[in-house]
XYZ file of C-alpha atoms in Angstrom:
600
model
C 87.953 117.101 137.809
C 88.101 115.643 134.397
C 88.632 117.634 131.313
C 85.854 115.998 129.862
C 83.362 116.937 132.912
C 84.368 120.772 133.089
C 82.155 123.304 132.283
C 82.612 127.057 131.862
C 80.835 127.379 134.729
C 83.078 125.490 137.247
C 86.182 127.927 135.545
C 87.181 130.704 134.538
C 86.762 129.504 131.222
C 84.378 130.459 128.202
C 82.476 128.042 126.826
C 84.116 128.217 123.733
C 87.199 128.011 125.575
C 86.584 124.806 127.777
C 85.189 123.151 124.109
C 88.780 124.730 122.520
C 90.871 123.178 125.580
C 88.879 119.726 125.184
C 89.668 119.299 121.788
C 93.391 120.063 121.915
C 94.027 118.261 125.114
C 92.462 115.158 123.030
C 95.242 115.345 120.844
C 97.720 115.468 122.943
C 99.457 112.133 124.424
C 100.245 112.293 128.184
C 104.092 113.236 128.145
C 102.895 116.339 125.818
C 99.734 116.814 128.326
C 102.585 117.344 131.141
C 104.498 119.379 128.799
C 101.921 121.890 128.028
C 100.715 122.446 131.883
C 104.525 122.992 132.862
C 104.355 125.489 130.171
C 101.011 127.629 130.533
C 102.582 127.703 134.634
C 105.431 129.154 133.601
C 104.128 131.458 131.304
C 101.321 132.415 133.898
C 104.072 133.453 136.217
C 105.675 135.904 133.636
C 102.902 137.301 131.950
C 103.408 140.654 133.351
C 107.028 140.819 132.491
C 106.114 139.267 129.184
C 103.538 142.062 128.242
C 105.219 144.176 125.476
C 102.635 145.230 123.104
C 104.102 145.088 119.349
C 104.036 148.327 117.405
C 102.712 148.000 114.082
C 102.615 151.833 111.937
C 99.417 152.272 109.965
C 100.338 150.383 106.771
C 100.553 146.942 106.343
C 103.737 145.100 104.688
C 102.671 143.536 100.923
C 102.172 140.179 101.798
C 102.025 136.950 99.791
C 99.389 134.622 100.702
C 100.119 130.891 100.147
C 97.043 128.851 99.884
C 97.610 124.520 100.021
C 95.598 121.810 99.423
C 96.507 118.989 100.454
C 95.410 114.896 100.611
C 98.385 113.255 102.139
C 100.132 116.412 103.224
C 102.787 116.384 100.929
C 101.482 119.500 99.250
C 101.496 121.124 102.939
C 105.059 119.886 103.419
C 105.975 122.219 100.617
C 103.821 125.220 100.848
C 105.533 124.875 104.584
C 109.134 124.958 102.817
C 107.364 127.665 101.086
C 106.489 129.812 103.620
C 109.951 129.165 105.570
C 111.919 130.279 101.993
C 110.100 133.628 101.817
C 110.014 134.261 105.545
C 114.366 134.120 105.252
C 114.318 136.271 102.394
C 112.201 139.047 104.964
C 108.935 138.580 103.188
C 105.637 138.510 105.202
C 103.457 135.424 104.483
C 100.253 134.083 105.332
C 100.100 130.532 105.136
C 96.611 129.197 104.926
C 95.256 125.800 104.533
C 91.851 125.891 101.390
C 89.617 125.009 103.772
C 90.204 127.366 106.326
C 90.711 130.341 103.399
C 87.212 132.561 102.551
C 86.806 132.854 98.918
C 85.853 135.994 99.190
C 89.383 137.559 100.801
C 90.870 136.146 96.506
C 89.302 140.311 95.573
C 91.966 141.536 98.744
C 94.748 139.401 97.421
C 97.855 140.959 95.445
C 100.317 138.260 95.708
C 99.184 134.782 95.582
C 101.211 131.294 95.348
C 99.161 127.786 95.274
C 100.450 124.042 96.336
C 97.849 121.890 95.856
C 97.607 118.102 94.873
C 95.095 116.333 92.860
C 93.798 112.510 93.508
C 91.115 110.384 92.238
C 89.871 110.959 88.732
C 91.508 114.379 88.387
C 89.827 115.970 91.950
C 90.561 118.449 94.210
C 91.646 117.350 97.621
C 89.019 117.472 100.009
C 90.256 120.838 101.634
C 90.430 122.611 97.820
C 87.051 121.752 97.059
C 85.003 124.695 98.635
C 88.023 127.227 96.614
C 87.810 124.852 93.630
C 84.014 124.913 93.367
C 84.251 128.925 94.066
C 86.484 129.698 91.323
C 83.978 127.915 88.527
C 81.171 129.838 90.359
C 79.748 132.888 88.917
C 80.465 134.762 92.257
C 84.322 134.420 91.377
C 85.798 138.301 91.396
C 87.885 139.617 88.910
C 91.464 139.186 89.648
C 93.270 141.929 87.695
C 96.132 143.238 88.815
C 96.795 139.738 91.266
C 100.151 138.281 91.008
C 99.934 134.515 90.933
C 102.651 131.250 90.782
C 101.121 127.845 91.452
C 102.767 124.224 91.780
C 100.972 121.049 91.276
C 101.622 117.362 93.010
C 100.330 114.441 91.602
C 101.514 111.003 90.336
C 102.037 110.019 86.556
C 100.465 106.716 86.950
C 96.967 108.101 87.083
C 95.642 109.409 84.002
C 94.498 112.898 85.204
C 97.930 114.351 86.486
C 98.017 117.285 88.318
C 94.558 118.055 87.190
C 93.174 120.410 89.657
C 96.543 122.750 89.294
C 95.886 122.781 85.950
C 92.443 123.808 87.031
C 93.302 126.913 89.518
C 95.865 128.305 86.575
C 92.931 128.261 84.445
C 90.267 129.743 86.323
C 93.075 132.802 87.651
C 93.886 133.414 84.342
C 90.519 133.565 82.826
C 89.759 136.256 86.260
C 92.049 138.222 85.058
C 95.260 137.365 87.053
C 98.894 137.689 86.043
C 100.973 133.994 86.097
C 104.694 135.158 87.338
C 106.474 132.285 87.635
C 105.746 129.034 85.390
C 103.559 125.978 86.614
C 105.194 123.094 87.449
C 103.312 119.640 87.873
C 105.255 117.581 89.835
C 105.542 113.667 90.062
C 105.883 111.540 93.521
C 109.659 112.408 93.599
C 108.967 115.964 93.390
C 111.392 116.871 96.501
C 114.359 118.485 94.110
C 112.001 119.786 91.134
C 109.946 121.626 94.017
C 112.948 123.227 95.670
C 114.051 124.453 92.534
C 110.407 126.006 91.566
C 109.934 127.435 95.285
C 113.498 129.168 94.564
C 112.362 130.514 91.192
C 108.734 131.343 92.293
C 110.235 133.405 95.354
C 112.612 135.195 92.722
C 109.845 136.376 90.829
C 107.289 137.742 93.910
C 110.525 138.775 95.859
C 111.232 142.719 94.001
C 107.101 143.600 94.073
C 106.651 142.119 97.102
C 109.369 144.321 98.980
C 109.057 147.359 96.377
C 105.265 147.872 97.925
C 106.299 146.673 101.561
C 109.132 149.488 101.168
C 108.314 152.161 104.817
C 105.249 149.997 105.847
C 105.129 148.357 109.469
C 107.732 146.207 110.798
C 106.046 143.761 113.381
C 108.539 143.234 116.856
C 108.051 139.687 117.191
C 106.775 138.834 120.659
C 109.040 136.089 122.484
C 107.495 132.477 122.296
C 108.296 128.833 122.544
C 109.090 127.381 119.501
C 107.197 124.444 117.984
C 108.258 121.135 119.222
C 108.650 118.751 116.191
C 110.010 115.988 115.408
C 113.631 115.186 114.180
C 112.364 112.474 112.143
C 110.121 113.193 109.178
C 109.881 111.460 105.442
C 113.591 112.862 104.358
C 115.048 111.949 108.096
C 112.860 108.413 108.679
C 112.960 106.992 112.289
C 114.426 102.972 112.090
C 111.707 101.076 113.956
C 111.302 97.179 115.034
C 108.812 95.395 113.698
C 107.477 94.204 116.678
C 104.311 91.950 115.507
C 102.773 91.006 112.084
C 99.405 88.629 112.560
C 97.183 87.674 110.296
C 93.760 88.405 111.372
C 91.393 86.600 108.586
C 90.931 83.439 108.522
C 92.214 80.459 107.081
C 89.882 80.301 104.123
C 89.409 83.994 103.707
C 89.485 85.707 99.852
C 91.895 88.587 101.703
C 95.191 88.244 103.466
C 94.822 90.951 106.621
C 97.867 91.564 108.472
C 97.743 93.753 112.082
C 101.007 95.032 112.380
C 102.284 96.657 116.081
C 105.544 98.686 115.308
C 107.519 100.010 118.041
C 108.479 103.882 118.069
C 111.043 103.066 121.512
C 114.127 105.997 121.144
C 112.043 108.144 118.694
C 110.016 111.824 119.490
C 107.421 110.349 117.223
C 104.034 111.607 118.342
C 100.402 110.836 116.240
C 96.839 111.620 116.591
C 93.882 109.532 115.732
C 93.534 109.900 111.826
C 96.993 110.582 111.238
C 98.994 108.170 108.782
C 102.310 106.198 109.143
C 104.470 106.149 106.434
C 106.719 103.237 105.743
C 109.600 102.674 103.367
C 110.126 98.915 102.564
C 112.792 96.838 100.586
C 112.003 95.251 97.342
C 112.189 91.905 96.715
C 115.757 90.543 96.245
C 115.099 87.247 94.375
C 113.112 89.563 91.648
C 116.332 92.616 91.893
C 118.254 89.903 91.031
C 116.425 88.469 88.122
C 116.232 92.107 86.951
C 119.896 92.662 86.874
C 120.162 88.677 84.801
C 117.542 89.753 82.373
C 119.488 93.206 81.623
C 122.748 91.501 81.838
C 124.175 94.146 84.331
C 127.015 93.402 86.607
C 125.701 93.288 90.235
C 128.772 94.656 91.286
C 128.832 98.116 89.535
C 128.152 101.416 91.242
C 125.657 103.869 89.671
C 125.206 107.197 90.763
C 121.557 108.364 92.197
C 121.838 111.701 92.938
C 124.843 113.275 94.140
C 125.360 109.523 96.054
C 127.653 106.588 94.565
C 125.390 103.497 95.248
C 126.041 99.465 94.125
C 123.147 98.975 91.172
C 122.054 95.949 93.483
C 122.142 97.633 97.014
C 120.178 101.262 94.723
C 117.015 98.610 93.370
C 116.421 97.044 96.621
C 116.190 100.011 98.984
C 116.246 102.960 96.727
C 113.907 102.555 93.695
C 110.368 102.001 92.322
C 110.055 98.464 90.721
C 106.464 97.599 91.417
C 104.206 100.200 90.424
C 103.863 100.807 87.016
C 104.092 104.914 85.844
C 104.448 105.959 82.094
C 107.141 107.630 82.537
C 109.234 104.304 83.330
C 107.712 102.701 79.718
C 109.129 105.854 77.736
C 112.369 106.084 78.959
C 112.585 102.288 79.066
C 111.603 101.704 75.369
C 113.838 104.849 74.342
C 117.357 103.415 76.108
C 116.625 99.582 74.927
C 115.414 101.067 71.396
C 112.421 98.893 71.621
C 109.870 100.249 68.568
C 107.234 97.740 70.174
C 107.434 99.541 73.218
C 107.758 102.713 71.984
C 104.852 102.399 70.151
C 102.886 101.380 72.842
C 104.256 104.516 74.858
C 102.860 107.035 72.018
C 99.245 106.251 72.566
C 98.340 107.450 76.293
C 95.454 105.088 76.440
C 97.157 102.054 75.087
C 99.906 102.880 77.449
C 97.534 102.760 80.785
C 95.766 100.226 79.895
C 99.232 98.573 79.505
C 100.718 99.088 83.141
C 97.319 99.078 84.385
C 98.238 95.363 84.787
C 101.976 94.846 84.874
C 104.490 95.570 87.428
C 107.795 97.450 86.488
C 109.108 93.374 86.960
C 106.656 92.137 84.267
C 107.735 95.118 81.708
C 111.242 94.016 81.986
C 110.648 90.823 81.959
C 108.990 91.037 79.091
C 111.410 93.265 76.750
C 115.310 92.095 78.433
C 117.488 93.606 76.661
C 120.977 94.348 77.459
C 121.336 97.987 79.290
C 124.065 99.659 81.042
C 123.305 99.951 84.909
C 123.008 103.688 85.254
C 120.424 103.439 82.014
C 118.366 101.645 84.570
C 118.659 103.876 87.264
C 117.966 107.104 84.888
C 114.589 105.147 83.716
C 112.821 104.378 87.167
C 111.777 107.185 89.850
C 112.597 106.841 93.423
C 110.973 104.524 95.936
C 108.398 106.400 97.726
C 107.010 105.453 100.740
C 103.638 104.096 101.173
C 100.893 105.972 103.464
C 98.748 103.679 105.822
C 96.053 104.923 108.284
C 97.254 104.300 112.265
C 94.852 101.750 114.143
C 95.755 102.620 117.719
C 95.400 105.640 120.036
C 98.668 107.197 121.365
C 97.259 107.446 124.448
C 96.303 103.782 124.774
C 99.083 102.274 123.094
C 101.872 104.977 124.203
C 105.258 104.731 122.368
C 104.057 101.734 119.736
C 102.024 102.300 116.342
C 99.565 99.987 114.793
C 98.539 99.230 111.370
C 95.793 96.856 109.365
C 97.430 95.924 106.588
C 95.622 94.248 103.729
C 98.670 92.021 101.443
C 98.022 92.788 97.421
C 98.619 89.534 96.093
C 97.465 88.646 92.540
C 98.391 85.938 89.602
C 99.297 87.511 86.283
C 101.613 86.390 83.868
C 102.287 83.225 85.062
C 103.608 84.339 88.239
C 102.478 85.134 91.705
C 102.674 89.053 92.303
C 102.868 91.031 95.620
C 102.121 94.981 96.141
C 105.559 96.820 97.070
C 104.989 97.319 100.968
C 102.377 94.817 102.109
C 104.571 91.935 99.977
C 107.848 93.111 102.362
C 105.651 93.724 106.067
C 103.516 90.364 105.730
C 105.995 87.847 103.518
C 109.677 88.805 103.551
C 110.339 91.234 107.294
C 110.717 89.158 110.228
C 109.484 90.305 113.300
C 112.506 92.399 114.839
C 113.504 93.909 111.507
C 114.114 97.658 111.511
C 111.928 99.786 108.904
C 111.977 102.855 108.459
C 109.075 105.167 109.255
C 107.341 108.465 109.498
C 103.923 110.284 111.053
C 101.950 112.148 108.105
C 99.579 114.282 110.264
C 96.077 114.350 108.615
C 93.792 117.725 109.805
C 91.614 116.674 107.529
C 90.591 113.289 109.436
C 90.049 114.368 113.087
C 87.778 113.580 116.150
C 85.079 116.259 116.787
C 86.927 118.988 119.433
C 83.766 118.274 121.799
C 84.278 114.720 123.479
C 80.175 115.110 123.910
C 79.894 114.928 120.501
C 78.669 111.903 118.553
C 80.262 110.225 115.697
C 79.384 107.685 113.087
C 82.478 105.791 111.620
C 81.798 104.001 108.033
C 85.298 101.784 107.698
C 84.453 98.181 105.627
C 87.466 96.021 105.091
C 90.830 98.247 106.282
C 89.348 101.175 106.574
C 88.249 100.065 110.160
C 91.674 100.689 110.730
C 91.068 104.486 111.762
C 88.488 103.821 113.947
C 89.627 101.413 116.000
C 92.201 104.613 116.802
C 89.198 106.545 117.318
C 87.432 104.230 119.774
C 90.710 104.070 121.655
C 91.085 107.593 121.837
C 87.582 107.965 122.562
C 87.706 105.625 125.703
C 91.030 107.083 127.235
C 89.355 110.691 126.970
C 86.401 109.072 128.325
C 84.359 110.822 125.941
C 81.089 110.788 126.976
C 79.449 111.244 123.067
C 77.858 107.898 121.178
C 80.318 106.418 118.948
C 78.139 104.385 115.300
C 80.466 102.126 113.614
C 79.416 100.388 110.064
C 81.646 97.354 109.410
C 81.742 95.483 105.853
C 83.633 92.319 104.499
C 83.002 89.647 102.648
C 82.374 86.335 105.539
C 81.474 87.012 109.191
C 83.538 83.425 110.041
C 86.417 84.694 108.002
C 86.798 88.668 107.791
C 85.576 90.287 111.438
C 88.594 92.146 111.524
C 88.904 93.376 115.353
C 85.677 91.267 116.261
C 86.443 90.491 120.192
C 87.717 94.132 120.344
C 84.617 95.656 118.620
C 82.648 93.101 120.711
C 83.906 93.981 124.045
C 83.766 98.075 123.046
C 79.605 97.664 122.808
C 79.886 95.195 126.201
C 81.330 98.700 128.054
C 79.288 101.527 125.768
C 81.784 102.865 124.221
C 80.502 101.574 121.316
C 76.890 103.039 121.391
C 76.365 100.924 118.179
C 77.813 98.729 115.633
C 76.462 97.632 112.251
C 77.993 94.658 110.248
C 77.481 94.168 106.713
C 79.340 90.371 105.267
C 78.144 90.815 101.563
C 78.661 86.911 101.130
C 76.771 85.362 103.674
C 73.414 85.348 101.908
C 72.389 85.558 98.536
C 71.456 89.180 98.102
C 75.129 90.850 98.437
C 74.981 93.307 101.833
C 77.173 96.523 101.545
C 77.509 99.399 104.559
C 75.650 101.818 102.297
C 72.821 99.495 102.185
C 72.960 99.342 106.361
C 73.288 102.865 106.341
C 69.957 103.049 104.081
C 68.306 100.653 106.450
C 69.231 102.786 109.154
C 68.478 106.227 107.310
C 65.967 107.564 109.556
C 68.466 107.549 112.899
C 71.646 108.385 111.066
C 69.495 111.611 110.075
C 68.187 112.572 113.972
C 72.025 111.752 114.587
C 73.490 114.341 111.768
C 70.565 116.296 112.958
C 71.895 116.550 116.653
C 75.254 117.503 115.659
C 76.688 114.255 114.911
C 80.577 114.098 112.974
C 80.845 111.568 110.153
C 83.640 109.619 108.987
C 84.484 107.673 105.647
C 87.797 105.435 105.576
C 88.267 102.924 102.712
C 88.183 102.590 99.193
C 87.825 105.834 97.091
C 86.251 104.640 93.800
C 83.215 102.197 94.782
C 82.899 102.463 98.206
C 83.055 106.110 99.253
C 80.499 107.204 96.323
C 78.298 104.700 97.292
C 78.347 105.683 100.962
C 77.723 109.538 99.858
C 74.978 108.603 97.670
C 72.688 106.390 100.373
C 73.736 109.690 102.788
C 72.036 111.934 100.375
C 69.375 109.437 99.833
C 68.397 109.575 103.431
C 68.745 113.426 103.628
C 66.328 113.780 100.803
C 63.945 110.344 102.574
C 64.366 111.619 105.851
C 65.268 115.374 105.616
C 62.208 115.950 103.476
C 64.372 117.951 100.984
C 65.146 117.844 97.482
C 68.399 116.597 95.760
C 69.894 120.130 95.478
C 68.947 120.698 99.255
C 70.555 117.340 100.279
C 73.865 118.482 98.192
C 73.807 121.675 99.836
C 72.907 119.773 103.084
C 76.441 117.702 102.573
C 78.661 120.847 101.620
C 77.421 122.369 105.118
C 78.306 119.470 106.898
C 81.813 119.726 105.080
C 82.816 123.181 105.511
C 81.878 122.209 108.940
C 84.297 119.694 109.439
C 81.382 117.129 109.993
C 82.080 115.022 106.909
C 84.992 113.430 106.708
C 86.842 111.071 103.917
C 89.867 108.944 104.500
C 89.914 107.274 101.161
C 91.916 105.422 98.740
């Protein structure tokens, strides 16, 4: 029988617990599949030996609860490290993810730590934003007497840094609770600042926490498996081939759309639909070189990142930032060339975005050489972080290979033609056959409904189809049996189908239930997929109505608001309810894991 055709009436199963099984099993790739039925055998044939009740005395051990939010899951990667610090030092911690957290547990808390990170115009993740909202509420408790450290993530080059951080501090202050260890708002090369403020932060809770744990319960561990996971992550990156890169717009096309197959051969690499491959790429040699000529350094010295010895040349082509601009970069720069033009620029912080707004680290230099000692260089610019791309392709259908849809950021500015860090190396300079080195960055927040009966309407114009084309994948080898909506935007149906014979031959078999296409350029009036969505309002309500999951992937600033205004447009059309209803309407389908953004 298939997973997806058992009920709990043909097993032994609840309800609840055949829809629990469906949705991890959908997760799971065959080889882990096998894995996990091995397991649950063996563990069926022990039970009774294995059935040691832990003891646990009356009080409870002081515990610190760590609460992340997190948009790429870097701030998870470090309340993780978190939790696995305190844990060594004999601490008990709950580890819980915003989303999942009640509000109302904050009045039970006495030890508190928060990782979160901040994106867009100074927001909350999307899994902070129920906690974030809660806090500015006027049903946030008092919170004297609450012990509280909290770490931000963020990156300099936006103008709201570390904002929502900045925003939890203020609101557990103002409530009354006691900061113990300093905030620290930390840049995309936060992995040495953080380990340093978990150490300090875990110094401070560390004598409370074990003063009021002092004669409470000890918990006997029960015996378990330990979590398979991966030996390759984004400190450890797995060397992959390059196996295709082919354009898939046209000839005349405004946009340069690359699908790239990478192969994961010799790795433990596992992914699930939504999750997100990181990729470290070179930069540009020809332009490291003109760097080092315009700053008349030696290419042959070595320069010290770290606690390594590196050549200068070998350190700007594979370990540092030279294409995205940061203000950081333009202060240090203008302070170790002594540049008062540059300086001054650097003082004013709108000036100073509005300045890298449009240059590349390349164009700065370029435009102020000056003569600088090599490890000046190095001590101005941050390290090369990896860039984050949605997967295109099911695990299960594609098995041990990875796919990407890659749009190249190509531009003219200063007399020059300019290419974005990562799509510049995968589309122009890697050959097919090159190694690059990669990573999985699971995404919880960007999943497929646990119920393969449920129905799902994908919104994913330009690249951001590239999530859903995992999803449909997925969907067919689960052979889910719930309608799958897709809304599809770009600017020329001749030029930008991206995935048309694919999406074509997915309605031909019904796994695509439906498919609306939106080319903005094809007739006068520009079409966008909020306006389908609007002429469509009345069905995409009876299918949020019937239990329906929704999906956002694509661009964060235009796109994504647009899309959640026409959905509370037809809530309000079509719901019959008014504009605080529809909000309230959205936030439900949130906390219930029914709206979800992929957005950049």
């Amino acid at each position: 029988m298939l997973l997806g055709q058992l009920s709990s009436a043909a097993s032994p199963l609840s309800a609840e617990q055949v829809q629990k099984l469906q949705g991890l099993v959908a997760e799971l790739n065959p080889i882990q599949q096998a894995w996990v039925s091995g397991y649950l055998a063996a563990n069926a044939n022990t039970a009774v030996l294995d059935s040691v009740t832990p003891s646990i005395q009356a009080n409870e051990a002081a515990s610190l609860t760590i609460l992340y939010g997190s948009q790429t899951g870097n701030a998870k990667g470090v309340a993780t490290q978190l939790k696995a610090q305190a844990e060594s030092r004999g601490l008990t911690v709950k580890l819980v993810n915003m989303s999942d957290y009640k509000p109302n547990n904050l009045k039970k808390e006495k030890f508190i730590s928060v990782v979160v990170s901040t994106y867009g115009e100074g927001e909350p993740p999307e899994d902070a934003e129920n906690l974030h909202e809660f806090l500015y509420s006027k049903k946030a408790p008092k919170l004297e007497g609450v012990k509280v450290a909290i770490l931000g993530l963020g990156d300099s080059s936006y103008e709201f840094f570390c904002k929502t951080a900045q925003d939890f501090e203020q609101r557990f202050t103002e409530l009354g609770a006691q900061t113990v260890f300093a905030r620290a708002d930390l840049d995309v090369d936060y992995e040495g600042e953080a380990n340093i403020w978990l150490t300090g932060a875990l110094d401070a809770f560390e004598p409370e926490l074990k003063a009021q744990s002092a004669g409470s319960a000890q918990v006997i561990p029960m015996p378990g498996v330990a979590a398979i996971t991966s030996q390759y992550n984004k400190q450890k990156p797995f060397s992959a081939e390059l196996s295709i890169v082919q354009k898939i717009t046209g000839r005349d096309s405004t946009k340069d759309v690359r699908h790239v197959e990478i192969s994961l051969e010799g790795s433990d690499l596992t992914y699930t639909a939504g999750d997100s491959l990181g990729v470290y790429f070179l930069n540009d040699e020809t332009l490291v070189d003109e760097v080092l000529s315009l700053l008349s350094i030696d290419t042959a010295i070595d320069i010290k990142l770290g606690d390594k010895a590196l050549n200068i040349r070998q350190a700007l082509i594979e370990n540092l930032e030279l294409t995205q601009s940061y203000p950081t970069f333009v202060e240090k720069f203008a302070s170790a060339t002594n540049n008062s033009e540059l300086a001054k620029i650097a003082e004013d912080k709108t000036t100073l975005r509005e300045f890298i707004e449009s240059r590349q680290i390349f164009d700065i230099i370029r435009q102020y050489p000056a003569k600088l000692e090599a490890q000046y260089l190095v001590d101005c610019l941050r390290k090369l972080q990896p860039r984050l791309y949605s997967i295109a392709s099911s695990q299960s259908e594609v098995e041990e290979e990875v796919h990407l849809t890659i749009g190249l950021v190509e531009f003219e500015a200063f007399g020059s033609e300019h290419l974005g860090g990562c799509s510049g190396y995968l589309a122009k300079r890697a050959e097919e056959g090159t190694l690059v080195k990669v990573f999985i960055e699971h995404n919880d927040n960007f999943r497929l409904p646990a119920d393969t009966n449920t129905p799902i309407l994908m919104v994913g114009p330009g690249t951001g189809i590239a999530p859903f084309r995992a999803f449909l994948q997925e969907r067919e080898a689960s052979e889910a049996q719930g309608e799958n909506w897709l809304f599809f935007g770009n600017p020329h149906f001749t030029q930008d189908f991206l995935y048309q014979v694919e999406l074509q031959s997915y309605l031909k078999s019904g796994v695509l239930s439906k498919l609306d296409v939106a080319f903005s350029r094809d007739q006068a009036q520009k079409i966008y997929v909020q306006d389908k969505l609007r002429k469509n309002g009345a069905e995409v309500y009876a299918w949020l109505e019937k239990g329906a999951h929704f999906y956002v992937c694509g661009d964060a600033n235009r796109m994504a608001k647009d899309v959640h205004q026409a959905l509370l447009d037809i809530i309000q059309e079509f719901g019959g309810k008014s504009e605080e209803d529809a909000q309230a309407y959205l936030k439900e389908l949130r906390n219930q894991n029914r709206y979800q953004k992929d957005v950049y």
